[in-house]
C-alpha positions as a printed Julia matrix, in Angstrom:
813×3 Matrix{Float64}:
 -54.49   28.67  -25.36
 -56.33   29.87  -22.23
 -59.6    28.85  -23.86
 -58.27   25.39  -24.71
 -56.6    24.29  -21.46
 -58.57   23.45  -18.34
 -58.95   26.62  -16.27
 -57.9    24.72  -13.18
 -54.52   23.97  -14.8
 -51.76   26.49  -15.35
 -49.51   25.15  -18.1
 -46.7    27.53  -17.19
 -45.23   30.58  -18.74
 -45.47   29.39  -22.33
 -47.55   31.84  -24.42
 -47.07   30.6   -27.99
 -50.4    29.33  -29.37
 -50.12   26.33  -31.61
 -52.3    26.21  -34.75
 -52.99   22.58  -33.98
 -54.26   23.45  -30.48
 -56.47   26.28  -31.88
 -58.28   23.95  -34.25
 -59.17   21.51  -31.43
 -62.37   22.36  -29.5
 -62.68   22.0   -25.68
 -66.11   22.36  -23.97
 -66.43   25.77  -22.29
 -66.55   26.12  -18.49
 -70.06   26.88  -17.27
 -70.47   29.46  -14.5
 -72.39   26.98  -12.36
 -69.29   24.77  -12.25
 -67.13   27.47  -10.66
 -67.02   28.11   -6.92
 -67.61   31.83   -6.17
 -64.92   31.69   -3.47
 -62.09   29.79   -5.23
 -62.95   30.71   -8.81
 -62.1    27.07   -9.66
 -64.2    24.21  -10.98
 -65.78   22.51   -8.0
 -65.08   18.94   -7.05
 -67.49   18.58   -4.09
 -70.24   21.2    -4.51
 -72.55   21.84   -1.52
 -75.61   24.13   -1.19
 -76.58   26.48    1.67
 -80.1    27.08    2.96
 -80.4    30.12    0.66
 -79.6    28.03   -2.41
 -76.06   29.33   -2.98
 -73.54   26.63   -4.03
 -69.87   26.51   -3.04
 -66.92   24.13   -2.9
 -67.3    22.27    0.42
 -63.76   22.95    1.59
 -64.0    26.65    0.7
 -67.31   27.33    2.53
 -66.2    25.4     5.58
 -63.14   27.61    5.7
 -65.4    30.7     5.4
 -67.53   29.61    8.38
 -64.43   28.86   10.43
 -62.95   32.3     9.82
 -66.27   33.94   10.79
 -66.33   32.12   14.12
 -62.69   32.88   14.84
 -63.19   36.6    14.17
 -66.49   36.79   16.11
 -68.54   37.79   13.06
 -72.04   36.58   12.32
 -72.35   33.66    9.99
 -73.41   35.17    6.69
 -73.53   33.99    3.11
 -70.37   35.17    1.35
 -72.43   36.06   -1.74
 -75.54   37.79   -0.26
 -73.97   38.85    3.03
 -77.22   37.87    4.71
 -77.13   36.07    8.04
 -77.72   32.36    7.9
 -79.84   30.49   10.36
 -78.1    27.2     9.72
 -74.67   26.09    8.53
 -75.91   22.79    7.17
 -74.31   21.87    3.86
 -76.34   19.86    1.4
 -74.35   17.94   -1.25
 -75.2    18.94   -4.81
 -75.03   15.42   -6.23
 -76.51   16.24   -9.6
 -74.15   19.18  -10.1
 -71.18   17.09   -9.02
 -72.09   14.36  -11.49
 -72.45   16.92  -14.23
 -69.05   18.46  -13.4
 -67.42   15.03  -13.38
 -68.89   14.19  -16.78
 -67.75   17.57  -18.12
 -64.29   17.06  -16.63
 -63.97   13.59  -18.15
 -64.96   14.9   -21.61
 -62.61   17.86  -21.23
 -59.69   15.74  -20.04
 -60.23   13.26  -22.84
 -59.93   16.06  -25.38
 -56.9    17.52  -23.62
 -55.22   14.12  -23.51
 -55.92   13.75  -27.19
 -54.3    17.15  -27.71
 -51.26   15.94  -25.72
 -51.06   12.8   -27.87
 -51.05   14.89  -31.03
 -48.31   17.18  -29.67
 -45.95   14.5   -28.32
 -43.76   13.94  -31.37
 -40.28   15.11  -32.22
 -41.61   17.36  -34.98
 -43.85   19.45  -32.72
 -42.79   22.89  -31.51
 -41.02   22.86  -28.18
 -43.74   24.92  -26.52
 -46.47   22.42  -27.49
 -44.42   19.49  -26.24
 -43.68   21.27  -22.96
 -47.42   22.07  -22.5
 -48.32   18.45  -23.14
 -45.76   17.06  -20.72
 -46.8    19.49  -18.02
 -50.45   18.62  -18.52
 -49.72   14.91  -18.2
 -47.91   15.6   -14.93
 -50.9    17.64  -13.75
 -53.3    14.83  -14.6
 -51.22   12.22  -12.74
 -50.89   14.41   -9.69
 -54.61   15.2    -9.75
 -55.64   11.57   -9.46
 -53.87    8.24   -9.43
 -56.68    6.85  -11.56
 -55.62    9.2   -14.34
 -52.41    7.15  -14.7
 -54.68    4.44  -16.05
 -55.84    6.78  -18.82
 -52.27    7.84  -19.56
 -51.27    4.19  -19.87
 -54.27    3.23  -22.01
 -53.7     6.22  -24.28
 -50.19    4.88  -25.0
 -48.71    8.14  -23.79
 -45.78    6.48  -21.97
 -43.97    5.4   -25.19
 -44.56    8.9   -26.55
 -42.99   10.48  -23.46
 -40.05    8.09  -23.78
 -39.63    9.18  -27.39
 -39.2    12.77  -26.14
 -35.93   11.68  -24.47
 -34.44   11.82  -27.98
 -35.38   15.47  -28.43
 -32.68   17.94  -29.38
 -34.08   20.31  -26.75
 -32.5    19.94  -23.32
 -35.62   21.46  -21.73
 -37.83   18.84  -23.38
 -35.51   16.0   -22.34
 -35.47   17.19  -18.73
 -39.25   17.61  -18.68
 -39.7    14.14  -20.2
 -37.57   12.59  -17.48
 -39.53   14.49  -14.85
 -42.85   13.43  -16.41
 -41.85    9.78  -16.54
 -41.03    9.9   -12.84
 -44.51   11.3   -12.13
 -46.2     8.7   -14.33
 -44.45    5.65  -12.84
 -44.47    6.82   -9.21
 -46.05    4.1    -7.07
 -47.47    2.42  -10.19
 -46.11   -1.05  -10.93
 -47.89   -1.35  -14.29
 -46.4     1.88  -15.63
 -42.96    0.8   -14.39
 -43.35   -2.47  -16.25
 -43.98   -0.55  -19.49
 -40.91    1.59  -18.83
 -38.79   -1.55  -18.29
 -39.5    -2.73  -21.85
 -36.85   -2.27  -24.5
 -33.84    0.0   -24.01
 -35.6     2.75  -22.08
 -33.72    2.12  -18.83
 -30.42    2.08  -20.74
 -31.34    5.46  -22.23
 -32.1     6.86  -18.79
 -28.75    5.59  -17.5
 -26.99    7.39  -20.33
 -28.28   10.67  -18.95
 -26.18   10.03  -15.82
 -23.06   10.8   -17.81
 -24.38   14.04  -19.34
 -22.51   17.2   -18.55
 -25.68   19.07  -17.65
 -26.35   18.55  -13.96
 -30.12   19.1   -14.4
 -30.42   16.11  -16.74
 -28.3    14.0   -14.39
 -30.45   14.95  -11.42
 -33.71   14.17  -13.26
 -32.28   10.83  -14.43
 -31.2     9.93  -10.9
 -34.63   10.86   -9.55
 -36.28    8.62  -12.14
 -33.89    5.73  -11.44
 -34.56    6.13   -7.73
 -38.26    5.62   -8.36
 -37.66    2.7   -10.73
 -35.29    1.04   -8.24
 -38.19    0.59   -5.83
 -39.22   -2.29   -8.07
 -37.18   -5.44   -7.47
 -37.58   -6.52  -11.09
 -36.23   -3.2   -12.29
 -33.31   -3.42   -9.81
 -31.96   -6.32  -11.8
 -32.6    -4.47  -15.06
 -30.72   -1.35  -13.9
 -27.82   -3.39  -12.57
 -27.51   -5.3   -15.83
 -26.79   -2.11  -17.79
 -23.07   -1.73  -18.27
 -21.68    1.16  -16.25
 -24.88    2.04  -14.38
 -23.69    1.05  -10.92
 -20.19    2.39  -11.59
 -21.6     5.84  -12.44
 -23.96    5.85   -9.45
 -21.13    4.88   -7.1
 -19.01    7.64   -8.57
 -21.78   10.17   -8.03
 -22.08    9.29   -4.35
 -18.44   10.19   -3.8
 -18.4    13.23   -6.12
 -17.72   16.62   -4.61
 -18.97   18.45   -7.7
 -22.56   17.12   -7.53
 -25.21   18.92   -5.52
 -26.22   17.3    -2.26
 -29.67   16.28   -3.5
 -28.23   14.35   -6.45
 -25.72   12.59   -4.2
 -28.46   11.57   -1.76
 -30.68   10.25   -4.54
 -27.81    8.26   -6.08
 -27.08    6.8    -2.65
 -30.71    5.83   -2.05
 -30.87    4.29   -5.53
 -27.88    2.12   -4.73
 -29.48    1.11   -1.44
 -32.54   -0.07   -3.37
 -30.38   -1.91   -5.89
 -28.85   -3.94   -3.05
 -31.88   -6.22   -3.25
 -30.12   -8.01   -6.1
 -26.96  -10.01   -5.28
 -25.39   -9.3    -8.66
 -25.73   -5.59   -7.97
 -24.03   -6.03   -4.6
 -21.11   -7.7    -6.35
 -20.89   -4.89   -8.89
 -20.92   -2.3    -6.12
 -18.08   -4.09   -4.35
 -16.12   -4.29   -7.58
 -16.55   -0.53   -8.02
 -15.49    0.4    -4.5
 -18.81    0.31   -2.58
 -18.03   -2.62   -0.31
 -20.35   -2.08    2.62
 -23.39   -3.85    1.1
 -21.27   -6.95    0.48
 -19.84   -6.79    3.99
 -23.35   -6.45    5.42
 -24.39   -9.6     3.59
 -21.41  -11.47    5.06
 -22.36  -10.24    8.53
 -26.15  -10.59    8.39
 -27.15  -12.53    5.28
 -28.45  -16.1     5.16
 -25.82  -18.89    5.03
 -25.88  -19.32    1.26
 -25.54  -15.55    0.76
 -22.67  -15.36    3.24
 -20.91  -18.1     1.32
 -21.51  -16.4    -2.02
 -20.35  -12.97   -0.82
 -17.28  -14.32    0.99
 -16.33  -16.19   -2.15
 -16.68  -13.04   -4.25
 -14.68  -11.0    -1.72
 -11.81  -13.4    -2.32
 -11.79  -12.42   -6.0
 -11.62   -8.65   -5.47
  -8.44   -6.62   -5.65
  -8.44   -4.19   -2.71
  -6.18   -1.31   -1.85
  -4.45   -1.22    1.52
  -6.85    1.08    3.35
  -9.84   -0.93    2.16
  -8.16   -4.16    3.33
  -7.92   -2.74    6.85
 -11.6    -1.68    6.82
 -12.72   -5.08    5.56
 -10.57   -6.88    8.15
 -12.08   -4.81   10.95
 -15.62   -5.27    9.67
 -15.83   -8.95    8.7
 -12.5   -10.44    9.78
 -13.99  -12.15   12.82
 -16.97  -13.48   10.81
 -14.68  -14.92    8.15
 -12.49  -16.57   10.79
 -15.59  -18.12   12.38
 -16.68  -19.34    8.95
 -13.24  -20.84    8.38
 -13.26  -22.47   11.79
 -16.64  -24.18   11.76
 -18.06  -24.3     8.25
 -18.19  -26.92    5.52
 -15.32  -27.36    3.11
 -17.06  -24.98    0.7
 -17.53  -22.36    3.43
 -13.95  -22.75    4.61
 -12.71  -22.36    1.07
 -14.67  -19.14    0.58
 -13.5   -17.79    3.94
  -9.87  -18.7     3.29
  -9.83  -17.02   -0.1
 -11.35  -13.87    1.35
  -8.9   -13.86    4.25
  -6.06  -14.36    1.81
  -7.17  -11.24   -0.04
  -7.31   -9.04    3.08
  -4.17  -10.31    4.83
  -1.56   -9.02    2.38
  -1.26   -5.58    4.0
   0.61   -5.3     7.28
  -2.06   -3.3     9.12
  -4.92   -5.58    8.05
  -2.86   -8.65    8.97
  -2.46   -7.27   12.48
  -6.24   -6.81   12.72
  -6.72  -10.46   11.74
  -4.17  -11.58   14.36
  -6.17   -9.73   17.02
  -9.31  -11.42   15.72
  -7.71  -14.84   16.37
  -6.72  -16.06   12.93
  -3.53  -17.9    13.93
  -4.86  -20.95   15.86
  -7.3   -22.14   13.14
  -4.71  -21.47   10.43
  -2.08  -23.6    12.16
  -4.65  -26.29   12.9
  -5.72  -26.43    9.24
  -2.11  -26.77    8.12
  -1.18  -29.58   10.48
  -4.45  -31.55   10.62
  -4.51  -34.86    8.75
  -7.25  -37.45    8.44
 -10.9   -36.58    9.18
 -11.96  -32.99    8.47
  -8.58  -32.11    7.0
  -8.29  -29.53    4.27
  -7.42  -30.58    0.72
  -3.89  -29.61   -0.27
  -5.05  -26.76   -2.53
  -6.69  -25.1     0.49
  -3.69  -25.8     2.69
  -1.75  -23.78    0.17
  -4.16  -20.87    0.74
  -3.76  -21.31    4.51
   0.02  -21.23    4.1
  -0.26  -18.06    1.99
  -2.35  -16.34    4.66
   0.07  -17.45    7.36
   2.98  -16.06    5.33
   1.13  -12.74    4.92
   0.32  -12.56    8.61
   3.81  -13.49    9.79
   5.37  -10.8     7.65
   3.35   -8.16    9.52
   6.05   -8.05   12.2
   4.18   -9.01   15.4
   5.77  -10.63   18.45
   4.92  -14.17   17.47
   6.76  -15.62   20.45
   3.97  -14.21   22.63
   0.87  -15.29   20.65
  -0.41  -18.8    21.47
  -1.46  -20.9    18.5
  -1.79  -24.4    19.97
  -3.73  -26.17   22.74
  -0.65  -26.27   24.97
   0.08  -22.56   24.53
   2.65  -23.2    21.83
   3.65  -20.26   19.67
   4.71  -20.16   16.04
   8.34  -20.38   17.16
   7.88  -23.27   19.57
  10.18  -26.12   18.61
   7.43  -28.59   17.73
   5.57  -26.03   15.6
   8.73  -25.16   13.66
   9.52  -28.88   13.28
   6.05  -29.4    11.78
   6.61  -26.51    9.38
   9.97  -27.97    8.34
   8.36  -31.38    7.83
   5.67  -29.9     5.58
   8.33  -27.98    3.64
  10.1   -31.24    2.84
   6.97  -33.28    2.06
   4.57  -31.1     0.04
   4.46  -29.47   -3.37
   6.45  -26.43   -4.53
   3.61  -23.93   -4.06
   2.94  -24.7    -0.39
   6.68  -25.21    0.26
   7.29  -21.68   -1.0
   4.65  -20.16    1.29
   5.88  -22.08    4.34
   9.44  -20.96    3.62
   8.09  -17.41    3.52
   6.58  -18.03    6.95
  10.02  -18.95    8.27
  11.5   -15.94    6.48
   9.1   -13.71    8.4
   9.86  -15.41   11.72
  13.61  -15.15   11.19
  13.39  -11.48   10.21
  12.61  -10.52   13.81
  15.38  -10.41   16.44
  12.91  -11.69   19.03
  12.1   -14.93   17.18
  15.06  -15.75   14.94
  16.99  -17.63   17.64
  14.02  -19.91   18.37
  13.76  -20.86   14.7
  17.53  -21.34   14.43
  17.46  -23.67   17.45
  14.63  -25.71   15.88
  16.48  -25.95   12.54
  19.6   -27.13   14.31
  17.75  -29.7    16.42
  15.93  -31.06   13.38
  19.02  -31.17   11.15
  17.0   -29.49    8.42
  19.74  -27.2     7.15
  20.84  -29.7     4.49
  17.33  -30.03    3.05
  16.81  -26.26    3.17
  20.03  -25.69    1.23
  18.78  -27.98   -1.53
  16.0   -25.55   -2.4
  18.66  -23.18   -3.76
  18.59  -25.32   -6.92
  14.79  -25.46   -7.2
  13.48  -24.68  -10.71
  10.74  -22.43   -9.3
  12.06  -18.89   -8.84
   9.76  -17.98   -5.9
  10.83  -21.13   -4.09
  14.51  -20.31   -4.63
  14.05  -16.73   -3.43
  12.25  -17.81   -0.27
  14.86  -20.43    0.61
  17.76  -18.05   -0.04
  16.18  -15.32    2.09
  15.61  -17.8     4.92
  19.2   -19.02    4.78
  20.41  -15.43    4.7
  18.41  -14.64    7.85
  19.76  -17.62    9.82
  23.35  -17.46    8.54
  24.61  -15.01   11.22
  23.55  -17.56   13.85
  24.57  -20.79   12.15
  27.22  -19.74    9.69
  29.45  -22.77   10.26
  26.61  -25.24    9.71
  25.54  -23.38    6.58
  29.12  -23.25    5.27
  29.47  -27.01    5.84
  26.23  -27.63    3.94
  27.34  -25.45    1.02
  30.92  -26.67    0.92
  31.63  -29.64   -1.34
  30.63  -30.82   -4.77
  26.82  -30.79   -4.5
  26.59  -27.51   -6.42
  24.5   -25.21   -4.25
  27.35  -22.72   -3.87
  27.78  -22.56   -7.62
  24.02  -22.12   -8.0
  24.15  -19.02   -5.84
  26.82  -17.5    -8.05
  24.84  -18.41  -11.15
  21.96  -16.36   -9.77
  24.31  -13.44   -9.19
  25.62  -13.8   -12.74
  22.23  -13.42  -14.43
  22.09  -10.36  -16.67
  18.57   -9.26  -15.78
  19.18   -5.98  -13.98
  19.14   -6.49  -10.23
  16.38   -8.76   -8.92
  15.25   -9.63   -5.43
  16.66  -13.11   -5.95
  20.09  -11.76   -6.84
  20.13   -9.42   -3.85
  19.13  -12.3    -1.55
  21.72  -14.67   -3.07
  24.6   -12.27   -2.69
  23.33  -11.35    0.78
  23.5   -15.01    1.78
  27.03  -15.36    0.38
  28.04  -12.25    2.28
  26.84  -13.7     5.59
  28.97  -16.84    5.32
  31.95  -16.93    7.74
  34.48  -14.6     6.16
  37.51  -16.43    7.57
  36.39  -19.89    6.37
  39.46  -20.75    4.28
  37.93  -23.86    2.7
  34.89  -21.94    1.49
  37.03  -19.13    0.09
  39.25  -21.66   -1.7
  36.18  -23.24   -3.26
  35.04  -19.81   -4.45
  38.51  -19.22   -5.9
  38.45  -22.59   -7.64
  35.03  -21.87   -9.14
  36.21  -18.43  -10.4
  33.48  -16.73   -8.4
  35.45  -13.62   -7.48
  36.07  -12.35  -11.04
  32.29  -12.47  -11.5
  31.79  -10.44   -8.31
  34.42   -7.91   -9.39
  32.82   -7.46  -12.8
  29.43   -6.84  -11.18
  30.87   -4.22   -8.81
  32.68   -2.46  -11.65
  29.58   -2.41  -13.87
  27.48   -0.96  -11.07
  30.09    1.73  -10.48
  30.09    2.51  -14.19
  26.29    2.63  -14.37
  25.97   -0.38  -16.67
  23.78   -2.33  -14.23
  20.63   -0.67  -12.95
  17.94   -1.67  -10.5
  17.08    1.01   -7.99
  15.01   -1.12   -5.62
  17.67   -3.74   -4.83
  20.75   -1.78   -5.83
  21.99   -1.02   -2.3
  21.71   -4.51   -0.76
  23.11   -6.05   -3.95
  26.19   -3.82   -4.01
  26.74   -4.2    -0.25
  26.6    -7.97   -0.59
  29.0    -7.97   -3.54
  31.56   -5.91   -1.66
  31.28   -8.14    1.43
  31.79  -11.28   -0.66
  34.76   -9.72   -2.42
  36.3    -8.6     0.87
  36.53  -12.19    2.14
  39.49  -12.65   -0.22
  41.47  -10.24    1.95
  40.94  -12.34    5.07
  42.95  -15.3     3.7
  45.89  -13.49    2.09
  48.4   -14.96    4.52
  47.27  -18.54    3.86
  46.19  -18.57    0.24
  48.6   -17.54   -2.55
  45.76  -17.6    -5.07
  44.04  -14.85   -3.06
  47.12  -12.66   -3.44
  47.28  -13.48   -7.13
  43.63  -12.56   -7.61
  44.06   -9.32   -5.67
  47.02   -8.33   -7.84
  45.47   -9.3   -11.16
  42.33   -7.28  -10.49
  44.01   -4.47   -8.52
  41.6    -4.96   -5.62
  43.32   -2.33   -3.49
  42.48    0.36   -6.05
  38.9    -0.9    -6.29
  38.38   -0.78   -2.52
  39.92    2.71   -2.39
  37.42    3.81   -5.02
  34.58    2.26   -3.02
  35.54    4.35    0.02
  33.83    7.22   -1.78
  30.44    5.47   -1.99
  28.71    8.23   -0.08
  25.44    7.13    1.49
  26.41    3.46    1.4
  27.82    3.06    4.91
  28.26   -0.69    4.71
  30.16   -0.45    1.45
  32.51    2.13    2.95
  32.96    0.12    6.13
  33.71   -3.18    4.38
  36.04   -1.45    1.91
  38.02    0.05    4.8
  38.2    -3.36    6.47
  39.47   -4.91    3.23
  42.1    -2.2     2.9
  43.19   -2.91    6.49
  43.72   -6.57    5.57
  45.56   -5.7     2.37
  47.75   -3.18    4.14
  48.61   -5.7     6.86
  49.98   -7.96    4.15
  52.02   -5.18    2.51
  55.05   -5.68    4.77
  55.19   -9.32    3.67
  54.91   -8.49   -0.01
  57.35   -5.58   -0.21
  60.47   -6.52   -2.17
  63.49   -5.54   -0.1
  66.52   -4.25   -2.07
  69.39   -6.66   -2.68
  72.72   -5.0    -1.78
  75.93   -6.23   -3.58
  78.41   -8.06   -1.33
  81.41   -5.94   -0.14
  84.74   -6.27   -2.05
  87.74   -8.04   -0.5
  89.43   -4.74    0.41
  86.22   -3.28    1.8
  85.79   -6.33    4.01
  89.29   -5.79    5.47
  89.24   -2.04    5.44
  85.62   -0.83    5.96
  86.72    2.7     5.39
  87.44    1.76    1.77
  83.87    0.5     1.26
  80.96    2.78    0.39
  77.28    1.79    0.63
  75.37    2.3    -2.63
  72.6     4.92   -2.57
  69.15    3.31   -3.2
  66.26    5.39   -4.57
  62.56    4.75   -5.22
  62.02    2.74   -2.05
  58.79    2.91   -0.02
  59.38    5.17    2.97
  57.0     3.07    5.05
  58.04   -0.48    4.15
  61.7     0.27    3.14
  61.36   -1.71   -0.07
  59.85   -1.63   -3.51
  56.09   -1.11   -3.17
  53.07   -0.53   -5.38
  49.36   -0.38   -4.82
  48.63   -3.24   -7.19
  51.41   -5.69   -6.21
  52.02   -5.06   -2.52
  48.81   -3.16   -1.63
  50.71   -0.22   -0.15
  48.28    2.46    1.03
  50.72    5.29    0.27
  49.5     4.99   -3.31
  46.16    6.0    -4.8
  45.4     8.69   -2.16
  44.16    5.93    0.09
  45.29    7.66    3.27
  43.49   10.9     2.47
  40.27    9.06    1.71
  40.49    7.01    4.9
  41.15   10.14    6.95
  38.04   11.74    5.44
  35.96    8.85    6.81
  37.06    9.6    10.39
  34.43   12.33   10.38
  31.66    9.91    9.32
  28.42    9.81   11.33
  28.44    6.0    11.4
  30.71    4.72   14.2
  31.34    1.45   12.4
  32.65    3.26    9.33
  34.92    5.38   11.54
  36.18    2.29   13.34
  37.0     0.48   10.08
  38.74    3.55    8.65
  40.79    4.04   11.83
  41.79    0.36   11.79
  43.05    0.71    8.21
  44.94    3.9     9.08
  46.51    2.18   12.09
  48.37   -0.19    9.77
  50.61    2.79    8.97
  51.69    2.84   12.62
  51.92   -0.89   13.18
  54.96   -2.94   14.12
  56.95   -4.01   11.07
  56.72   -0.62    9.36
  58.62    2.63    9.83
  56.32    4.24   12.38
  57.98    7.65   12.14
  57.38    7.63    8.41
  53.82    6.5     9.01
  53.31    9.49   11.32
  54.84   11.74    8.7
  52.41   10.37    6.11
  49.49   11.1     8.42
  50.75   14.61    9.06
  50.91   15.23    5.33
  47.36   13.86    4.94
  46.18   16.02    7.88
  45.12   12.87    9.67
  46.6    13.42   13.14
  44.01   15.83   14.49
  41.02   13.67   13.3
  42.49   10.69   15.22
  42.64   12.77   18.38
  39.07   13.94   17.73
  37.91   10.31   17.62
  39.51    9.79   21.04
  37.86   12.88   22.48
  34.39   12.01   21.19
  34.25    8.67   23.05
  31.47    7.43   20.76
  31.8     3.7    21.42
  34.09    1.47   23.46
  35.55   -0.13   20.33
  36.35    3.27   18.87
  38.0     4.39   22.09
  40.11    1.24   22.17
  41.35    1.8    18.61
  41.81    5.53   19.15
  43.88    5.0    22.32
  46.15    2.59   20.42
  46.65    5.03   17.52
  47.17    8.04   19.82
  49.82    6.17   21.8
  51.7     5.5    18.56
  51.39    9.15   17.5
  52.67   10.38   20.87
  55.92    8.58   20.25
  56.69   11.58   18.05
  58.07   14.5    20.06
  56.62   17.14   17.78
  53.14   15.74   18.27
  53.7    15.51   22.03
  54.63   19.17   22.0
  51.52   20.05   19.98
  49.07   18.28   22.31
  50.78   19.06   25.61
  48.78   22.23   25.89
  45.44   20.49   25.26
  44.03   19.23   28.56
  41.23   17.42   26.75
  43.65   14.83   25.36
  45.09   14.12   28.79
  41.6    13.9    30.26
  40.51   11.41   27.61
  43.61    9.27   28.2
  43.14    9.4    31.97
  39.51    8.31   31.51
  40.65    5.38   29.37
  43.34    4.54   31.91
  40.72    4.39   34.67
  37.71    2.84   32.96
  38.67    1.02   29.78
  39.39   -2.7    29.4
  42.66   -4.16   30.68
  44.64   -3.97   27.43
  43.47   -0.44   26.64
  44.42    0.71   30.14
  47.97   -0.51   29.52
  48.17    1.43   26.27
  46.65    4.51   27.86
  49.31    4.35   30.59
  52.07    4.37   27.98
  50.43    7.32   26.22
  50.22    9.25   29.48
  53.92    8.62   30.05
  54.63   10.18   26.65
  52.97   13.4    27.79
  54.55   13.19   31.27
  51.25   12.64   33.04
  52.56    9.42   34.59
  56.19    9.11   35.63
  58.22    6.43   33.84
  58.99    4.62   37.13
  55.3     3.89   37.67
  54.91    0.27   38.69
  51.2    -0.07   38.31
  51.55   -2.47   35.42
  54.96   -3.91   36.13
  56.25   -6.59   33.8
  53.18   -6.42   31.63
  54.02   -6.95   27.97
């Protein structure tokens, strides 16, 4: 093989001689062609004065080294001193060498052609590929011979080889052949060659991937090939993945990144990159591209689905540019900008970035503008969607100006305009504008402004009508809005719902749907729960429409695990219990409420709900309901009927004997039961209420203490009530509530209960040695409200801390 290959070319470490190569003859190297210094065939032979010939570069180096070392200038062959260093070109020899080289290379290329087939031994193919690389590196003009010899298709064919070494060398050779050569790249672009190269990107062997990336990097320098590469399914996706891979070597990552940078010359490629997570090229086009490109890229951005972190990045990068495009562009530009802004405003953090960039004023202007330059309704819907996204980010919208006169989103005229649009547009935009109001009423700082505007516009009636809308999203938005404003305009809302129009029934129909627990159901029951609980007319209407049995069935099914829906379970159950509890607020005035409570044993249900650990509101409302039920017990207890005395007993009392009555309630002195008279001595209610006195939520403690206090109230046997509490170990927890002084309301209730307990001498004796109780009562006596101070004074008298002749509160009831 050494006799066949050009002596100036080292084909590598392969030593296997091919029979085919041995049969081919290559002209021998003549001694006159070889430089005595380099031992290589000369390219630019020059002759010294003594007739010796050398490679120009080599002899010049020899002379330079002689001068630098201080030696005489001598001929490297004869070692005789030279008089002159003139170099005379050996033109004839050079021409001869060039002719010999051309003949030799032609034969060697022919050898390469014969070896480049899938049936040749691997060593021959490797030698051929290496020689082609050598030829292309030696001279760019040689690429012309490679092309004319049709070697490029042969090299491409080697990509199908079963040898990984051959495939890698073929990829490497193709890169050498097409480097900086547009014609060779054009040949490579024909057929499916580029697709084949792309396939190597997914190979497990990193060497093949790296060679394929290197080749694609070179090909991507051609704009025509950029489009070709991008058109291959998966090419850009794989390249983008490689740039973010931690398993690739750094060189491969850098080449993949540079390839993608080259591919950015084609707009379709930029879109594909954005679709596959490489957004920056698209964002750069929006920032710096020509107008038509900005429009195209903004429009495409509006079609992408972005994750939250990407939304924030996009908002920070191009948010201001998109807002400017929306503010001053044509309808087409505004549409593209609006759709892009809609896509990046759905996340709270990105919405805040857009607010800082000034999105609110043009949005509001687009919504309210009519006549010249107004947006078509389909784009106003997009504007409304963006506004809804932005408003739900939770900013202080009462501080951000949106109008020429420094109006804010919660200024009365702005809210009036929103309400007008809600009543005079289509369902889609109505839904989004209702969501805007939902966002504004979700904040304590802005809800009162919106409530005031709704009241002044009289819009509550029209808002209530949306409860019956056929579109679910529209219903949900309206219900959530009404739920938010109901604490501040409960009476107006109750008036709007009361009557025969049907909205109240529609709310209960939503609750009745057997579809798990949806957001709509949670919002509907939340709205019902916020209605004034003591509104007798509304409660009667609910009783007439058989709403409460539905509520009870839902509560029971949730408790039994028959209804599931983790996301909205808590608000749904809390709302159900609050709606059900309103029955207990009208017991004294509505016989049907008592009937319902008895038929469904509501007292037992509320006692069970006291154990809803983790659901503070459920426990609190259940305790409040039990307080109401217990208050009514003394009116529902059936007192025993004693037989009239006989004639003799009426004359001689000593002859009469009172009958002994058994089975009477010790608290109410009559016949009681949990189901019929709601007596708390049944069903372990007292023990469960006492357990809640240690709750971390003050409101739960307050409700539990209020229910317990009904055992000590006027109209019942207080001594027996105290005895019940002693049995339930509830006395000490009541004193603990007093000592903790957690809230003023709790102290007021605790002082009342403690005063009742101190009417018992045994308890007075027990606490007389505890100075903390006296201190707490003295503090209440000095600093509490007027009524509590009176009660605290009486309690202090029980423990002899204030003498009974004290006249501080004389004649006070």
